[in-house]
C-alpha cells in the first residue's frame, strides 16, 4: 500500500515532467513527431512587429457574401505580393482587419490592398473595352475544353463588349487583373449576348478563385481605412522577452511563496501549477490561439488565480487538522468544503472572461481567451491533480508530522 | 486564531473608501481622464530620442506638434526608460478630429529628427485610429462592465441569495471607482487594455467576495442562533489568512510585471495591482460590512414589528 502510493506519486510527477518536455521541446519518434510549442505558437503583431489595417465597407449593411468577396480580393492581393504570413479577417458586419507581419510601412500596404481597380478587357493596342465595373456575375464552369470562368455583363457592358469583339474580330483581347495579363484569347466571333468566358484555368479551384476575385472587383462599395498601426519588430521582440522573463520570475516567486506558507501541500500545488501551465500553453499553442501581450498577462494572471483554489483547500485542510482529524479525513473534508467556494468564484470570473470574449477585439480578445481557458484549466488541475498527488503522498505514510502541513507544533497525525 | 472585530470598525472603512472616491472625483473634475488615442481618434507616434528629454524639451516638442498638426492639446510623454517618447496628435477638419495624414506625420517626424539627429528607424511605431472606432470602444467598455455585473448578480442571487448578490455588485462598483480614481489621479492613458484591466479586477474582486460570503453562508447553517456580529467576525477571521495569501500570490506576479514590463505592460499592471488590493479590501470591508448592515436593519425591523413581551 505504501510503496504503491509512492509509485503513484512518482508516476504522476513523471507524467507532468514528460508532458512539460514534449510541449516545450517537442518529440520525435521515428517519423512521427510533435513540434515544440514555440514552433507552432501564433504570435500577435504586438509581439513580432508589423502592420495592421482595419477597413470599413463604404456601404450600409453589406451582405455576408459581399464581405467574403472583398476578403477574398484582399487575400489574393496579399498573396500576389508574397505576404503569405498575412491574415485578413472579417470583423463585425462591415469591417475587415488585415495583419501583415514584418512590414514596416502601412501606407505602402494600404495603397496596394485598398485599390479597387480590377478585371479589365483591353484591345491589342491597350485600349479599354470593358472593365469589372460592368460585370454582374462571374462563376466557375467545367466545359469540354477544361475549367473556365464565365462572366455576365450588365447592359452597358454587353454593348461595349459587343462593340469590342466586333472591332477586334480575329485579334487578341487581353484580360487583365490589376494590370497584369492573365489571359489573351483570340476573338472568334462577335459576342452580343453579354457573356464572356476566360479559358485556361488549371483546375476548378483556380477558376473559382478567379471568379470570386472578379466579383469582388465588381463590388459596389469601396473600402475605407479607419485604423492602422505599425509596430517595429524591435519593440515587439523587446516586449515579448521582458514579459516572458517577468512572467517566469513572477511564477517562480509564487512557487516559493506556496512552499513557505503551505509546506508539503504547497509543493504539491506547485507541481499542479506546472501541470496547469503545460496544459494551458499546449492549448494556446496547438489550437492556434493568437498570443498577444495582454494574452501573456492573462496567462500569468490566471496562474495567480489558479493558486487560489489550492490555497482555499489547504487553508481548510489546516483547519481540519487543527480540530484533530486524521490526515485522510482532514484532506477529504478540506476538498469537500472548499469545493463550493472554488466553483462559485471560478464561475463568476469566467462570466467576466466570456463577456470580454464577445465584446473585445484584437489584443483584448487574446486576453479574454487565455483568461477563460486558464480558469477552466486551473479548476481542473487544482481539483484533480492536486488531489491525486496529495492522496498518494499522504498514503505513503512518510509525512506524518503535522508540521509538513503548516501546523506549528510537532505532532504525529495518522494517515 | 487571531480575533479581530472587523464589523465593529466598519465605519472607518466606509470613511476611507468614500475619501478615496472623493479624491478621484476631484481629480476627475480638475484634470479629467487621459484618453488615449483608442478613445479619441488621432495618431500616436512613438519615437526613440536616445536621450531623456527635459521638461522644457517636452513642452517644446508639444509646441512643435501643435504648430505642425494643429492639435489644440497635443500630449508628449516619456515612456519606458525615458529615452523614448509618445506623441498624441490629430488633425482638425471642420468639427472632426482625424488621424494625421502621411505628409503631416512625415513633416512632424522630420522636424523632430532634425532637432535630435535621429534616423528613420527611430520612429518606432505609429498608430492611426478613426473616431468611429474610438466611440465604439467607449460604449463597448461600458456594456462589458454592465453585462458582466448583471450576469454575476444573477449567478450569486441563484447560488446564494439576492442580498449577497447586491452587496457583492456594490463592492464591484466600489472597486471600479477606485480603479478609475487611479486612472485619473496618475494620468494613466485610457485605452483598449483598460477594458481588460477593469474586467479582470471585477472578476478577481467577485472571486474574493464569494469566498467570504461562502463562509458566512456555511457558518450560519452550523452556528444556529449565534449573534450576527460574532458570526460575521468569526467568518472574517477564518478567511482573512487565505484572502491575504491569495492576494499576495497575484500581487507578486503583478509587481514583477510592473517592474520588468515594457510600457504597455506597466500601464496594464499598475491599475490591476490597485484593483486586486482594492478587491481584497472591498470583499471584507465593503461587501461584508454592507451585507451586515442590511441584514441587521431587517432584523431590527422584524423585532420592532413583533409586539414586546413583558
CSV table of N, CA, C and O in Angstrom, one decimal, chain B residues 104-181:
chain,number,residue,atom,x,y,z
B,104,UNK,N,1.7,65.2,-43.1
B,104,UNK,CA,1.8,65.9,-41.8
B,104,UNK,C,2.7,65.0,-40.8
B,104,UNK,O,3.6,65.6,-40.2
B,105,UNK,N,2.5,63.7,-40.9
B,105,UNK,CA,3.2,62.8,-40.0
B,105,UNK,C,4.7,62.9,-40.3
B,105,UNK,O,5.6,63.0,-39.5
B,106,UNK,N,5.0,62.8,-41.6
B,106,UNK,CA,6.4,62.8,-42.1
B,106,UNK,C,7.0,64.1,-41.7
B,106,UNK,O,8.2,64.1,-41.3
B,107,UNK,N,6.3,65.2,-41.9
B,107,UNK,CA,6.8,66.5,-41.6
B,107,UNK,C,7.2,66.6,-40.1
B,107,UNK,O,8.2,67.1,-39.7
B,108,UNK,N,6.2,66.2,-39.3
B,108,UNK,CA,6.5,66.2,-37.8
B,108,UNK,C,7.7,65.4,-37.4
B,108,UNK,O,8.6,65.9,-36.7
B,109,UNK,N,7.8,64.2,-38.0
B,109,UNK,CA,8.9,63.4,-37.6
B,109,UNK,C,10.2,64.0,-38.1
B,109,UNK,O,11.3,64.0,-37.5
B,110,UNK,N,10.2,64.5,-39.4
B,110,UNK,CA,11.4,65.1,-40.0
B,110,UNK,C,11.9,66.3,-39.1
B,110,UNK,O,13.1,66.4,-38.9
B,111,UNK,N,11.0,67.1,-38.6
B,111,UNK,CA,11.4,68.2,-37.7
B,111,UNK,C,12.1,67.7,-36.5
B,111,UNK,O,13.1,68.2,-36.1
B,112,UNK,N,11.4,66.7,-35.9
B,112,UNK,CA,12.0,66.2,-34.6
B,112,UNK,C,13.3,65.5,-34.9
B,112,UNK,O,14.3,65.6,-34.1
B,113,UNK,N,13.3,64.8,-36.0
B,113,UNK,CA,14.6,64.1,-36.4
B,113,UNK,C,15.7,65.0,-36.6
B,113,UNK,O,16.9,64.8,-36.2
B,114,UNK,N,15.4,66.2,-37.2
B,114,UNK,CA,16.5,67.2,-37.4
B,114,UNK,C,17.0,67.7,-36.1
B,114,UNK,O,18.2,67.8,-35.9
B,115,UNK,N,16.1,68.0,-35.2
B,115,UNK,CA,16.4,68.5,-33.9
B,115,UNK,C,17.3,67.6,-33.1
B,115,UNK,O,18.2,68.0,-32.4
B,116,UNK,N,16.9,66.3,-33.1
B,116,UNK,CA,17.6,65.3,-32.2
B,116,UNK,C,18.6,64.4,-33.0
B,116,UNK,O,19.1,63.5,-32.5
B,117,UNK,N,18.8,64.7,-34.3
B,117,UNK,CA,19.7,64.0,-35.1
B,117,UNK,C,19.3,62.5,-35.1
B,117,UNK,O,20.1,61.6,-34.8
B,118,UNK,N,18.0,62.2,-35.5
B,118,UNK,CA,17.5,60.9,-35.5
B,118,UNK,C,17.6,60.2,-36.9
B,118,UNK,O,17.6,60.9,-37.9
B,119,UNK,N,17.5,58.9,-36.9
B,119,UNK,CA,17.4,58.1,-38.1
B,119,UNK,C,16.0,57.7,-38.4
B,119,UNK,O,15.2,57.8,-37.5
B,120,UNK,N,15.8,57.2,-39.6
B,120,UNK,CA,14.4,56.8,-39.9
B,120,UNK,C,13.8,55.8,-39.0
B,120,UNK,O,12.7,55.8,-38.6
B,121,UNK,N,14.7,54.8,-38.6
B,121,UNK,CA,14.1,53.7,-37.7
B,121,UNK,C,13.9,54.1,-36.3
B,121,UNK,O,13.4,53.3,-35.5
B,122,UNK,N,14.2,55.4,-36.0
B,122,UNK,CA,13.9,55.9,-34.6
B,122,UNK,C,12.4,56.2,-34.4
B,122,UNK,O,11.9,56.4,-33.3
B,123,UNK,N,11.7,56.2,-35.5
B,123,UNK,CA,10.2,56.3,-35.4
B,123,UNK,C,9.8,54.8,-35.2
B,123,UNK,O,9.6,54.0,-36.1
B,124,UNK,N,9.6,54.4,-33.9
B,124,UNK,CA,9.5,53.0,-33.6
B,124,UNK,C,8.1,52.5,-34.1
B,124,UNK,O,8.0,51.4,-34.6
B,125,UNK,N,7.1,53.3,-33.8
B,125,UNK,CA,5.8,52.8,-34.3
B,125,UNK,C,4.8,54.0,-34.4
B,125,UNK,O,5.1,55.1,-33.8
B,126,UNK,N,3.8,53.9,-35.2
B,126,UNK,CA,2.8,54.9,-35.2
B,126,UNK,C,1.4,54.2,-35.4
B,126,UNK,O,1.3,53.1,-36.0
B,127,UNK,N,0.4,54.8,-34.9
B,127,UNK,CA,-0.9,54.2,-34.9
B,127,UNK,C,-2.0,55.2,-35.3
B,127,UNK,O,-2.0,56.3,-34.7
B,128,UNK,N,-2.8,54.9,-36.2
B,128,UNK,CA,-3.9,55.8,-36.6
B,128,UNK,C,-5.2,55.1,-36.1
B,128,UNK,O,-5.5,54.0,-36.4
B,129,UNK,N,-6.1,55.9,-35.5
B,129,UNK,CA,-7.4,55.4,-35.1
B,129,UNK,C,-8.4,56.4,-35.5
B,129,UNK,O,-8.3,57.6,-35.2
B,130,UNK,N,-9.5,55.9,-36.2
B,130,UNK,CA,-10.6,56.8,-36.5
B,130,UNK,C,-11.5,57.0,-35.4
B,130,UNK,O,-11.5,56.3,-34.4
B,131,UNK,N,-12.3,58.1,-35.5
B,131,UNK,CA,-13.2,58.5,-34.4
B,131,UNK,C,-14.3,57.4,-34.2
B,131,UNK,O,-14.8,57.2,-33.1
B,132,UNK,N,-14.7,56.7,-35.3
B,132,UNK,CA,-15.7,55.7,-35.2
B,132,UNK,C,-15.3,54.6,-34.3
B,132,UNK,O,-16.0,54.2,-33.4
B,133,UNK,N,-14.0,54.2,-34.4
B,133,UNK,CA,-13.5,53.1,-33.6
B,133,UNK,C,-13.5,53.5,-32.2
B,133,UNK,O,-13.9,52.7,-31.3
B,134,UNK,N,-13.1,54.7,-31.9
B,134,UNK,CA,-13.0,55.2,-30.5
B,134,UNK,C,-14.3,55.3,-29.8
B,134,UNK,O,-14.4,54.8,-28.7
B,135,UNK,N,-15.3,55.8,-30.5
B,135,UNK,CA,-16.6,55.9,-29.8
B,135,UNK,C,-17.2,54.5,-29.6
B,135,UNK,O,-17.9,54.3,-28.6
B,136,UNK,N,-16.9,53.6,-30.5
B,136,UNK,CA,-17.4,52.2,-30.3
B,136,UNK,C,-16.7,51.6,-29.1
B,136,UNK,O,-17.4,50.8,-28.3
B,137,UNK,N,-15.4,51.8,-28.9
B,137,UNK,CA,-14.7,51.3,-27.8
B,137,UNK,C,-15.3,51.7,-26.5
B,137,UNK,O,-15.4,50.9,-25.6
B,138,UNK,N,-15.6,53.0,-26.4
B,138,UNK,CA,-16.2,53.5,-25.2
B,138,UNK,C,-17.5,52.8,-24.8
B,138,UNK,O,-17.6,52.3,-23.7
B,139,UNK,N,-18.4,52.7,-25.8
B,139,UNK,CA,-19.6,52.0,-25.5
B,139,UNK,C,-19.4,50.5,-25.2
B,139,UNK,O,-20.1,49.9,-24.3
B,140,UNK,N,-18.4,50.0,-25.9
B,140,UNK,CA,-18.1,48.6,-25.6
B,140,UNK,C,-17.6,48.4,-24.2
B,140,UNK,O,-18.0,47.4,-23.5
B,141,UNK,N,-16.8,49.3,-23.7
B,141,UNK,CA,-16.3,49.2,-22.3
B,141,UNK,C,-17.4,49.3,-21.3
B,141,UNK,O,-17.5,48.4,-20.4
B,142,UNK,N,-18.3,50.2,-21.5
B,142,UNK,CA,-19.4,50.4,-20.6
B,142,UNK,C,-20.3,49.1,-20.6
B,142,UNK,O,-20.7,48.6,-19.6
B,143,UNK,N,-20.6,48.7,-21.8
B,143,UNK,CA,-21.5,47.5,-21.9
B,143,UNK,C,-20.9,46.3,-21.3
B,143,UNK,O,-21.6,45.5,-20.6
B,144,UNK,N,-19.6,46.1,-21.5
B,144,UNK,CA,-18.9,44.9,-20.9
B,144,UNK,C,-19.1,44.9,-19.4
B,144,UNK,O,-19.4,43.9,-18.8
B,145,UNK,N,-18.9,46.1,-18.8
B,145,UNK,CA,-19.0,46.1,-17.3
B,145,UNK,C,-20.4,45.9,-16.9
B,145,UNK,O,-20.7,45.1,-16.0
B,146,UNK,N,-21.4,46.5,-17.6
B,146,UNK,CA,-22.8,46.4,-17.2
B,146,UNK,C,-23.2,44.9,-17.3
B,146,UNK,O,-23.8,44.3,-16.4
B,147,UNK,N,-22.9,44.3,-18.5
B,147,UNK,CA,-23.4,43.0,-18.7
B,147,UNK,C,-22.7,42.0,-17.8
B,147,UNK,O,-23.4,41.1,-17.2
B,148,UNK,N,-21.4,42.1,-17.6
B,148,UNK,CA,-20.7,41.2,-16.7
B,148,UNK,C,-21.3,41.3,-15.3
B,148,UNK,O,-21.5,40.3,-14.6
B,149,UNK,N,-21.6,42.6,-14.8
B,149,UNK,CA,-22.1,42.8,-13.5
B,149,UNK,C,-23.5,42.1,-13.3
B,149,UNK,O,-23.8,41.5,-12.3
B,150,UNK,N,-24.3,42.3,-14.3
B,150,UNK,CA,-25.7,41.8,-14.2
B,150,UNK,C,-25.6,40.3,-14.1
B,150,UNK,O,-26.3,39.6,-13.3
B,151,UNK,N,-24.8,39.7,-15.0
B,151,UNK,CA,-24.7,38.2,-15.1
B,151,UNK,C,-24.2,37.7,-13.7
B,151,UNK,O,-24.7,36.6,-13.2
B,152,UNK,N,-23.2,38.4,-13.2
B,152,UNK,CA,-22.6,37.9,-11.9
B,152,UNK,C,-23.7,38.0,-10.8
B,152,UNK,O,-23.8,37.1,-9.9
B,153,UNK,N,-24.4,39.1,-10.8
B,153,UNK,CA,-25.5,39.3,-9.8
B,153,UNK,C,-26.5,38.2,-9.9
B,153,UNK,O,-26.9,37.6,-8.8
B,154,UNK,N,-26.9,37.8,-11.1
B,154,UNK,CA,-27.9,36.8,-11.3
B,154,UNK,C,-27.3,35.5,-10.7
B,154,UNK,O,-28.0,34.7,-9.9
B,155,UNK,N,-26.1,35.2,-11.1
B,155,UNK,CA,-25.4,33.9,-10.6
B,155,UNK,C,-25.4,33.8,-9.1
B,155,UNK,O,-25.8,32.8,-8.5
B,156,UNK,N,-25.0,34.9,-8.4
B,156,UNK,CA,-24.8,34.9,-7.0
B,156,UNK,C,-26.2,34.9,-6.3
B,156,UNK,O,-26.4,34.2,-5.3
B,157,UNK,N,-27.2,35.6,-6.9
B,157,UNK,CA,-28.5,35.5,-6.4
B,157,UNK,C,-29.1,34.1,-6.4
B,157,UNK,O,-29.8,33.7,-5.5
B,158,UNK,N,-28.7,33.3,-7.4
B,158,UNK,CA,-29.2,31.9,-7.5
B,158,UNK,C,-28.4,31.0,-6.5
B,158,UNK,O,-29.0,30.3,-5.8
B,159,UNK,N,-27.1,31.2,-6.5
B,159,UNK,CA,-26.3,30.3,-5.7
B,159,UNK,C,-26.4,30.7,-4.2
B,159,UNK,O,-26.3,29.8,-3.3
B,160,UNK,N,-26.5,32.0,-3.9
B,160,UNK,CA,-26.6,32.4,-2.5
B,160,UNK,C,-28.0,33.0,-2.2
B,160,UNK,O,-28.9,32.2,-2.1
B,161,UNK,N,-28.1,34.3,-2.2
B,161,UNK,CA,-29.4,35.0,-2.1
B,161,UNK,C,-29.2,36.3,-2.7
B,161,UNK,O,-28.1,36.8,-2.9
B,162,UNK,N,-30.3,37.0,-2.9
B,162,UNK,CA,-30.3,38.3,-3.6
B,162,UNK,C,-29.5,39.3,-2.8
B,162,UNK,O,-28.7,40.1,-3.4
B,163,UNK,N,-29.6,39.3,-1.5
B,163,UNK,CA,-28.8,40.3,-0.7
B,163,UNK,C,-27.3,40.2,-0.9
B,163,UNK,O,-26.6,41.1,-1.0
B,164,UNK,N,-26.8,38.9,-0.9
B,164,UNK,CA,-25.4,38.7,-1.2
B,164,UNK,C,-25.0,39.2,-2.6
B,164,UNK,O,-24.0,39.9,-2.7
B,165,UNK,N,-25.8,38.9,-3.5
B,165,UNK,CA,-25.5,39.3,-4.9
B,165,UNK,C,-25.5,40.9,-5.0
B,165,UNK,O,-24.5,41.4,-5.6
B,166,UNK,N,-26.4,41.6,-4.4
B,166,UNK,CA,-26.5,43.0,-4.5
B,166,UNK,C,-25.2,43.6,-3.8
B,166,UNK,O,-24.6,44.5,-4.4
B,167,UNK,N,-24.9,43.2,-2.6
B,167,UNK,CA,-23.8,43.8,-1.9
B,167,UNK,C,-22.5,43.5,-2.7
B,167,UNK,O,-21.5,44.3,-2.7
B,168,UNK,N,-22.4,42.3,-3.2
B,168,UNK,CA,-21.2,41.9,-4.0
B,168,UNK,C,-21.0,42.9,-5.2
B,168,UNK,O,-19.9,43.3,-5.5
B,169,UNK,N,-22.1,43.2,-5.9
B,169,UNK,CA,-22.0,44.1,-7.0
B,169,UNK,C,-21.7,45.5,-6.6
B,169,UNK,O,-21.0,46.2,-7.2
B,170,UNK,N,-22.3,45.9,-5.4
B,170,UNK,CA,-21.9,47.2,-4.9
B,170,UNK,C,-20.4,47.3,-4.6
B,170,UNK,O,-19.7,48.3,-5.0
B,171,UNK,N,-19.8,46.2,-4.1
B,171,UNK,CA,-18.4,46.1,-3.9
B,171,UNK,C,-17.6,46.2,-5.2
B,171,UNK,O,-16.6,46.8,-5.3
B,172,UNK,N,-18.2,45.6,-6.2
B,172,UNK,CA,-17.6,45.7,-7.6
B,172,UNK,C,-17.5,47.1,-8.1
B,172,UNK,O,-16.5,47.6,-8.6
B,173,UNK,N,-18.7,47.8,-7.9
B,173,UNK,CA,-18.7,49.2,-8.3
B,173,UNK,C,-17.7,50.0,-7.5
B,173,UNK,O,-17.0,50.9,-8.1
B,174,UNK,N,-17.6,49.7,-6.3
B,174,UNK,CA,-16.6,50.4,-5.4
B,174,UNK,C,-15.2,50.2,-6.0
B,174,UNK,O,-14.4,51.1,-6.2
B,175,UNK,N,-14.8,48.9,-6.4
B,175,UNK,CA,-13.5,48.7,-6.9
B,175,UNK,C,-13.3,49.4,-8.2
B,175,UNK,O,-12.2,49.9,-8.5
B,176,UNK,N,-14.4,49.4,-9.0
B,176,UNK,CA,-14.3,50.1,-10.3
B,176,UNK,C,-14.0,51.5,-10.1
B,176,UNK,O,-13.1,52.1,-10.8
B,177,UNK,N,-14.7,52.2,-9.1
B,177,UNK,CA,-14.4,53.6,-8.9
B,177,UNK,C,-13.0,53.8,-8.4
B,177,UNK,O,-12.4,54.8,-8.7
B,178,UNK,N,-12.5,52.9,-7.6
B,178,UNK,CA,-11.1,53.0,-7.1
B,178,UNK,C,-10.2,53.0,-8.2
B,178,UNK,O,-9.2,53.8,-8.4
B,179,UNK,N,-10.4,52.0,-9.1
B,179,UNK,CA,-9.5,51.8,-10.3
B,179,UNK,C,-9.6,53.1,-11.2
B,179,UNK,O,-8.6,53.6,-11.6
B,180,UNK,N,-10.8,53.6,-11.4
B,180,UNK,CA,-11.0,54.9,-12.1
B,180,UNK,C,-10.2,56.0,-11.5
B,180,UNK,O,-9.6,56.8,-12.1
B,181,UNK,N,-10.3,56.1,-10.1
B,181,UNK,CA,-9.5,57.1,-9.4
B,181,UNK,C,-8.1,57.0,-9.7
B,181,UNK,O,-7.4,58.0,-10.0
